[in-house]
Amino acid sequence: MSSTGIPESIARLIGELSKLPGIGEKNATRLAFHIFRYPRENADNLVKAIIDTRTKVILCEECFTFASQSPCSICTGADRDRSSICVVEEPLDMIAVERSGEFKGRYHVLHGLISPIEGIGPEDLKVKELLGRLKEGSVREVLLATNPSVEGEATALYLARLIKPLGIEVTRIAHGIPMGGDIEYIDEITLSKAIRDRRHM
Amino acid sequence: MSSTGIPESIARLIGELSKLPGIGEKNATRLAFHIFRYPRENADNLVKAIIDTRTKVILCEECFTFASQSPCSICTGADRDRSSICVVEEPLDMIAVERSGEFKGRYHVLHGLISPIEGIGPEDLKVKELLGRLKEGSVREVLLATNPSVEGEATALYLARLIKPLGIEVTRIAHGIPMGGDIEYIDEITLSKAIRDRRHM
């Protein structure tokens, strides 16, 4: 029992939960007590899911997303269009694109973005591996789906300059006003981008 | 691999994390991927802390807080004033009072509040156990530190009526404007309570 009256095991659990992104100490305390009071089955399932994630999930050696086997089911999928690759920063971005149902090709996960400030260069990302895949010859289009941030734009520009000389079409996801968004409240950079990229109807 | 491209182990971890209070599916997804990418030591520590919390933490048979041994170190503490007991709803409230450093007595955790709407009566709380402790004779003051909610006030009133006939002083934590609060923006119920409970200076 620590001096604050929290048993040492719970104090350690609070500490471990606080290390997770977006979880402060107060939140971690609530979660820890919740886990203590959990039905046995829930607690067992949580522990098992963590262990399984750590032991059974690997990186696909083709596209570098998280997967149960390598190459992953998307890379080997008979229904996937092998002529296009969507480049994303993180596996979570890939999942978002998948959920949209709009893209039928394969993916390539960079695992980061070029950021001189943070000292992250192309050699720290899966750029070499992407070029290797493109040189195989079956890819006709690379869709750059990095975030519309400074780093995301810089990375997209860098990749476009590398890939275009290979004779492959390079496209970028559209930026603009989100569906349901309000022109009155949208930031001016997005609005100016949306006007510049206006389309015929 | 599920149809959304998430490996089954991670999908299960996302499901388990989503069951925790205040964690939605998006948040759970971020956490799950973070746990996957964790250094091995962090992941091991998290799992161990959950298991330890489930196996090593018990309820103190005196005050019913979470503890490593029973009776807990506060109940047995030589420096604790055995003449006063602070009654709280949850162990987290006890920890908050402990952190204030203002209370030197012992605690009693009710594990809930009286709530006719939710069908929770005194028999569902550790009320009988509290009366048992009071009848031992060493307690002179009971400080009721339940939340200033409808249920918290009702529970405090109920306990006060039970305890006063035993010849024990019953006190209630003060309600009022929080330190650093702004009179202009405080809700009217708190302000009227603060005026009614005004003190001589």
Coordinates of C-alpha atoms in Angstrom, one line a residue:
Chain A
M1 CA 0.0 0.0 0.0
S2 CA 1.5 3.3 -1.0
S3 CA 1.2 6.5 1.0
T4 CA -1.8 7.7 -1.0
G5 CA -3.8 4.6 0.0
I6 CA -3.6 2.9 -3.4
P7 CA -2.5 -0.7 -3.4
E8 CA 0.9 -1.1 -5.1
S9 CA -0.5 -3.4 -7.9
I10 CA -3.2 -0.9 -8.8
A11 CA -0.6 2.0 -8.6
R12 CA 1.6 0.1 -11.1
L13 CA -1.4 -0.5 -13.4
I14 CA -2.3 3.2 -13.2
G15 CA 1.3 4.0 -14.2
E16 CA 1.2 1.6 -17.2
L17 CA -2.1 2.8 -18.4
S18 CA -0.9 6.5 -18.1
K19 CA 1.8 5.6 -20.7
L20 CA -0.8 5.0 -23.3
P21 CA -1.5 7.9 -25.7
G22 CA -4.3 10.2 -24.6
I23 CA -4.8 8.7 -21.2
G24 CA -3.9 11.0 -18.3
E25 CA -3.5 9.9 -14.7
K26 CA -7.1 10.5 -13.6
N27 CA -8.4 8.5 -16.6
A28 CA -5.9 5.8 -15.9
T29 CA -7.0 5.6 -12.2
R30 CA -10.6 5.2 -13.3
L31 CA -9.6 2.5 -15.8
A32 CA -7.5 0.6 -13.3
F33 CA -10.3 0.5 -10.7
H34 CA -12.7 -0.6 -13.4
I35 CA -10.4 -3.4 -14.4
F36 CA -10.1 -4.5 -10.8
R37 CA -13.9 -4.7 -10.6
Y38 CA -14.3 -6.4 -14.0
P39 CA -16.0 -9.8 -14.2
R40 CA -13.2 -12.4 -14.4
E41 CA -14.0 -13.3 -18.1
N42 CA -13.6 -9.6 -19.2
A43 CA -10.2 -9.3 -17.5
D44 CA -9.0 -12.6 -19.0
N45 CA -10.1 -11.6 -22.4
L46 CA -8.3 -8.2 -22.2
V47 CA -5.1 -9.9 -21.1
K48 CA -5.4 -12.5 -23.8
A49 CA -6.1 -9.9 -26.5
I50 CA -3.0 -8.0 -25.6
I51 CA -0.8 -11.1 -25.6
D52 CA -2.3 -12.3 -28.9
T53 CA -1.7 -8.9 -30.5
R54 CA 1.9 -9.0 -29.4
T55 CA 2.5 -12.6 -30.5
K56 CA 0.3 -13.2 -33.5
V57 CA 0.3 -9.9 -35.4
I58 CA 3.2 -9.3 -37.8
L59 CA 4.1 -6.8 -40.6
C60 CA 3.2 -7.8 -44.1
E61 CA 6.5 -8.0 -46.0
E62 CA 4.8 -6.6 -49.2
C63 CA 2.8 -3.6 -48.0
F64 CA 4.0 -3.4 -44.4
T65 CA 0.6 -3.2 -42.8
F66 CA -0.2 -5.2 -39.7
A67 CA -1.4 -8.7 -40.6
S68 CA -1.9 -12.2 -39.3
Q69 CA 0.2 -13.7 -42.2
S70 CA 2.7 -12.3 -44.7
P71 CA 1.9 -11.4 -47.5
C72 CA -1.4 -10.1 -46.0
S73 CA -4.8 -11.0 -47.4
I74 CA -5.1 -7.8 -49.2
C75 CA -1.8 -8.2 -51.0
T76 CA -2.8 -11.8 -52.0
G77 CA -6.5 -11.0 -52.6
A78 CA -7.6 -12.2 -56.1
D79 CA -10.2 -9.4 -56.2
R80 CA -7.6 -6.6 -55.7
D81 CA -6.5 -4.5 -58.7
R82 CA -2.8 -5.1 -59.0
S83 CA -2.2 -2.1 -61.2
S84 CA -2.7 0.5 -58.4
I85 CA -1.1 1.1 -55.0
C86 CA -2.4 3.5 -52.3
V87 CA 0.4 4.9 -50.2
V88 CA -0.5 5.8 -46.6
E89 CA 1.4 6.9 -43.5
E90 CA 0.0 4.3 -41.0
P91 CA -2.0 1.1 -41.0
L92 CA -4.9 3.1 -39.5
D93 CA -5.0 5.2 -42.6
M94 CA -5.2 2.1 -44.7
I95 CA -8.1 0.8 -42.6
A96 CA -9.9 4.2 -43.1
V97 CA -9.4 3.9 -46.9
E98 CA -10.6 0.3 -46.9
R99 CA -13.7 1.3 -45.0
S100 CA -14.6 3.9 -47.6
G101 CA -14.9 1.0 -50.1
E102 CA -13.7 3.3 -52.8
F103 CA -10.2 1.8 -53.5
K104 CA -9.8 -1.6 -55.0
G105 CA -6.0 -1.8 -55.4
R106 CA -3.3 -2.7 -52.9
Y107 CA -1.5 -0.6 -50.3
H108 CA 1.9 0.5 -49.1
V109 CA 2.4 1.7 -45.6
L110 CA 5.3 4.2 -45.1
H111 CA 5.3 4.0 -41.3
G112 CA 5.8 7.7 -40.9
L113 CA 6.2 10.9 -42.9
I114 CA 9.3 12.9 -43.9
S115 CA 10.0 15.5 -41.2
P116 CA 13.3 17.3 -41.2
I117 CA 12.4 18.9 -37.8
E118 CA 12.0 15.5 -36.2
G119 CA 15.0 14.2 -38.2
I120 CA 12.9 11.7 -40.2
G121 CA 14.2 11.2 -43.7
P122 CA 13.0 9.0 -46.6
E123 CA 15.5 6.3 -45.5
D124 CA 13.6 6.0 -42.2
L125 CA 10.4 5.2 -44.1
K126 CA 9.4 2.2 -46.4
V127 CA 10.3 4.3 -49.5
K128 CA 13.0 2.0 -50.9
E129 CA 10.5 -0.9 -50.5
L130 CA 7.9 1.0 -52.4
L131 CA 10.2 1.7 -55.3
G132 CA 11.1 -2.0 -55.3
R133 CA 7.5 -2.9 -55.7
L134 CA 7.0 -0.3 -58.5
K135 CA 9.9 -1.6 -60.5
E136 CA 8.3 -5.0 -60.8
G137 CA 6.2 -3.4 -63.5
S138 CA 2.5 -4.2 -62.9
V139 CA 1.6 -0.9 -61.2
R140 CA 0.1 1.9 -63.4
E141 CA -1.1 4.3 -60.7
V142 CA 0.1 5.4 -57.2
L143 CA -2.5 7.2 -55.1
L144 CA -0.8 9.3 -52.4
A145 CA -3.1 9.3 -49.4
T146 CA -0.9 10.9 -46.8
N147 CA -2.5 13.5 -44.5
P148 CA -2.9 17.1 -45.7
S149 CA -0.4 18.3 -43.2
V150 CA 3.0 20.0 -43.9
E151 CA 4.8 16.6 -43.5
G152 CA 2.1 14.8 -45.5
E153 CA 2.3 17.2 -48.4
A154 CA 6.1 17.2 -48.4
T155 CA 6.2 13.4 -48.4
A156 CA 3.6 13.3 -51.2
L157 CA 5.7 15.8 -53.3
Y158 CA 8.9 13.9 -52.6
L159 CA 7.3 10.6 -53.7
A160 CA 5.7 12.1 -56.8
R161 CA 9.1 13.3 -58.0
L162 CA 10.6 9.9 -57.5
I163 CA 7.8 7.9 -59.1
K164 CA 6.8 10.0 -62.1
P165 CA 10.1 9.3 -63.9
L166 CA 9.2 5.6 -63.8
G167 CA 6.3 6.3 -66.1
I168 CA 3.7 5.6 -63.4
E169 CA 0.7 7.9 -62.9
V170 CA 0.8 9.6 -59.5
T171 CA -2.4 10.9 -58.0
R172 CA -3.3 12.7 -54.7
I173 CA -6.5 12.3 -52.7
A174 CA -8.6 15.5 -53.0
H175 CA -8.6 18.1 -50.4
G176 CA -11.7 20.3 -49.8
I177 CA -14.7 21.0 -47.7
P178 CA -15.7 17.8 -45.8
M179 CA -19.2 16.4 -46.5
G180 CA -21.6 18.1 -44.1
G181 CA -19.1 20.9 -43.5
D182 CA -20.1 24.5 -43.3
I183 CA -18.4 27.0 -45.7
E184 CA -19.0 29.7 -43.1
Y185 CA -16.8 28.0 -40.5
I186 CA -14.3 26.2 -42.6
D187 CA -10.6 27.4 -42.3
E188 CA -9.4 29.6 -45.1
I189 CA -6.6 27.3 -46.3
T190 CA -9.1 24.5 -46.8
L191 CA -11.5 26.9 -48.5
S192 CA -8.9 28.3 -50.9
K193 CA -7.8 24.8 -51.7
A194 CA -11.4 23.8 -52.4
I195 CA -11.9 26.8 -54.7
R196 CA -8.6 26.2 -56.5
D197 CA -9.6 22.5 -57.0
R198 CA -13.2 23.2 -58.1
R199 CA -14.7 20.8 -60.5
H200 CA -17.1 21.0 -63.5
M201 CA -20.6 19.7 -62.8
Chain B
M1 CA -7.7 -10.8 -41.3
S2 CA -11.2 -9.4 -41.2
S3 CA -12.9 -7.8 -44.1
T4 CA -11.8 -4.3 -42.9
G5 CA -8.1 -5.3 -43.1
I6 CA -7.6 -5.5 -39.4
P7 CA -5.9 -8.7 -38.1
E8 CA -8.3 -10.7 -36.0
S9 CA -6.1 -10.4 -32.8
I10 CA -6.0 -6.6 -33.0
A11 CA -9.8 -6.5 -33.8
R12 CA -10.4 -8.5 -30.6
L13 CA -8.1 -6.1 -28.6
I14 CA -10.0 -3.1 -30.0
G15 CA -13.2 -4.8 -28.9
E16 CA -11.9 -5.4 -25.4
L17 CA -10.5 -1.9 -25.0
S18 CA -13.9 -0.4 -26.3
K19 CA -15.6 -2.1 -23.3
L20 CA -13.6 0.2 -20.9
P21 CA -15.4 3.3 -19.6
G22 CA -14.9 6.4 -21.7
I23 CA -13.0 4.6 -24.6
G24 CA -14.8 4.7 -27.9
E25 CA -14.0 2.5 -30.9
K26 CA -11.7 5.1 -32.5
N27 CA -9.7 5.6 -29.3
A28 CA -9.6 1.8 -28.8
T29 CA -8.2 1.4 -32.3
R30 CA -5.4 3.9 -31.6
L31 CA -4.6 2.2 -28.3
A32 CA -4.5 -1.3 -29.8
F33 CA -2.1 -0.2 -32.6
H34 CA 0.0 1.6 -30.0
I35 CA 0.1 -1.6 -27.8
F36 CA 1.2 -3.6 -30.9
R37 CA 4.1 -1.2 -31.5
Y38 CA 5.1 -1.1 -27.9
P39 CA 8.6 -2.1 -26.8
R40 CA 8.4 -5.6 -25.4
E41 CA 9.0 -4.5 -21.8
N42 CA 6.1 -2.0 -21.8
A43 CA 3.7 -4.6 -23.1
D44 CA 4.9 -7.2 -20.6
N45 CA 4.5 -4.6 -17.8
L46 CA 1.0 -3.7 -18.8
V47 CA -0.1 -7.4 -18.9
K48 CA 1.6 -8.1 -15.6
A49 CA 0.0 -5.0 -13.9
I50 CA -3.5 -6.2 -15.0
I51 CA -2.9 -9.7 -13.8
D52 CA -1.4 -8.5 -10.4
T53 CA -4.3 -6.1 -9.9
R54 CA -6.7 -9.0 -10.5
T55 CA -4.9 -11.5 -8.2
K56 CA -3.2 -9.4 -5.5
V57 CA -5.7 -6.7 -4.7
I58 CA -8.5 -7.4 -2.2
L59 CA -11.1 -5.5 -0.2
C60 CA -10.2 -4.5 3.3
E61 CA -12.6 -6.3 5.7
E62 CA -12.7 -3.2 7.9
C63 CA -13.2 -0.2 5.6
F64 CA -13.9 -2.0 2.3
T65 CA -11.3 -0.1 0.3
F66 CA -9.1 -1.8 -2.2
A67 CA -5.9 -3.0 -0.5
S68 CA -3.0 -5.4 -0.6
Q69 CA -3.8 -6.9 2.8
S70 CA -6.8 -6.9 5.2
P71 CA -7.1 -4.9 7.4
C72 CA -5.5 -2.3 5.1
S73 CA -2.5 -0.1 6.1
I74 CA -4.8 2.9 6.9
C75 CA -7.1 0.8 9.2
T76 CA -4.0 -0.5 11.1
G77 CA -2.0 2.7 10.9
A78 CA -0.6 3.8 14.3
D79 CA -0.8 7.4 13.2
R80 CA -4.5 7.3 12.2
D81 CA -7.1 8.9 14.6
R82 CA -9.3 6.1 15.6
S83 CA -12.1 8.4 16.8
S84 CA -13.2 9.6 13.4
I85 CA -14.4 7.8 10.2
C86 CA -14.8 9.4 6.8
V87 CA -17.6 7.8 4.8
V88 CA -17.2 7.8 1.0
E89 CA -18.9 6.3 -2.0
E90 CA -15.9 4.7 -3.8
P91 CA -12.2 4.0 -3.1
L92 CA -11.4 6.7 -5.6
D93 CA -13.1 9.3 -3.3
M94 CA -11.1 7.9 -0.4
I95 CA -7.9 8.5 -2.4
A96 CA -8.9 12.0 -3.2
V97 CA -9.5 12.8 0.5
E98 CA -6.2 11.1 1.4
R99 CA -4.4 13.3 -1.2
S100 CA -5.9 16.5 0.4
G101 CA -3.9 15.5 3.6
E102 CA -6.7 17.1 5.7
F103 CA -8.2 14.0 7.2
K104 CA -6.3 11.9 9.7
G105 CA -8.9 9.3 10.7
R106 CA -10.0 6.1 9.1
Y107 CA -12.4 5.5 6.2
H108 CA -15.5 3.5 5.3
V109 CA -16.3 2.8 1.7
L110 CA -20.0 2.4 0.9
H111 CA -19.5 1.0 -2.6
G112 CA -22.4 3.0 -4.0
L113 CA -25.1 5.4 -3.0
I114 CA -28.8 5.0 -2.2
S115 CA -30.8 5.4 -5.4
P116 CA -34.4 4.3 -5.5
I117 CA -34.5 4.9 -9.2
E118 CA -31.7 2.4 -9.8
G119 CA -33.2 0.1 -7.1
I120 CA -30.2 0.5 -4.8
G121 CA -31.1 0.5 -1.1
P122 CA -29.0 0.7 2.1
E123 CA -28.9 -3.1 2.2
D124 CA -26.9 -3.1 -1.1
L125 CA -24.2 -0.8 0.5
K126 CA -21.8 -1.4 3.3
V127 CA -24.1 0.4 5.8
K128 CA -24.6 -2.5 8.2
E129 CA -20.8 -2.9 8.3
L130 CA -20.5 0.8 9.1
L131 CA -23.0 0.6 12.0
G132 CA -21.1 -2.5 13.3
R133 CA -17.9 -0.4 13.4
L134 CA -19.6 2.5 15.2
K135 CA -21.0 0.2 17.8
E136 CA -17.5 -0.8 18.9
G137 CA -17.5 2.6 20.7
S138 CA -14.2 4.3 19.8
V139 CA -15.7 6.6 17.1
R140 CA -16.7 10.1 18.0
E141 CA -17.2 11.7 14.6
V142 CA -18.5 10.5 11.3
L143 CA -17.6 12.8 8.3
L144 CA -20.0 12.1 5.4
A145 CA -18.0 12.8 2.2
T146 CA -20.5 11.5 -0.4
N147 CA -20.8 13.6 -3.6
P148 CA -23.1 16.7 -3.6
S149 CA -25.5 14.9 -6.0
V150 CA -29.2 13.9 -5.3
E151 CA -28.1 10.4 -4.3
G152 CA -25.1 11.6 -2.3
E153 CA -27.2 14.0 -0.3
A154 CA -30.0 11.4 0.2
T155 CA -27.4 8.9 1.4
A156 CA -25.8 11.4 3.8
L157 CA -29.2 12.3 5.2
Y158 CA -30.1 8.6 5.7
L159 CA -26.8 7.9 7.4
A160 CA -27.0 11.0 9.6
R161 CA -30.5 9.9 10.9
L162 CA -29.1 6.4 11.7
I163 CA -25.9 7.5 13.4
K164 CA -26.9 10.5 15.4
P165 CA -29.0 8.4 17.9
L166 CA -25.8 6.5 18.7
G167 CA -24.5 9.8 20.3
I168 CA -21.9 10.2 17.5
E169 CA -21.2 13.6 15.9
V170 CA -22.1 13.6 12.2
T171 CA -20.5 16.1 9.9
R172 CA -20.8 16.8 6.2
I173 CA -18.0 18.1 3.9
A174 CA -18.7 21.8 3.0
H175 CA -20.2 22.7 -0.4
G176 CA -19.5 26.0 -2.0
I177 CA -17.6 27.8 -4.6
P178 CA -14.5 25.8 -5.6
M179 CA -11.1 27.5 -5.0
G180 CA -10.2 29.5 -8.2
G181 CA -13.9 29.4 -9.2
D182 CA -15.7 32.4 -10.6
I183 CA -18.8 33.7 -8.9
E184 CA -20.0 35.1 -12.2
Y185 CA -20.1 31.7 -13.8
I186 CA -21.0 29.4 -10.9
D187 CA -24.3 27.6 -11.0
E188 CA -27.1 29.1 -8.9
I189 CA -27.6 26.1 -6.6
T190 CA -23.9 26.1 -5.6
L191 CA -24.0 29.9 -5.1
S192 CA -27.1 29.8 -3.0
K193 CA -25.6 27.0 -0.9
A194 CA -22.4 29.0 -0.6
I195 CA -24.3 32.0 0.7
R196 CA -26.4 30.0 3.1
D197 CA -23.3 28.3 4.5
R198 CA -21.3 31.6 4.8
R199 CA -18.7 31.8 7.6
H200 CA -17.5 34.5 9.9
M201 CA -14.0 35.8 9.1

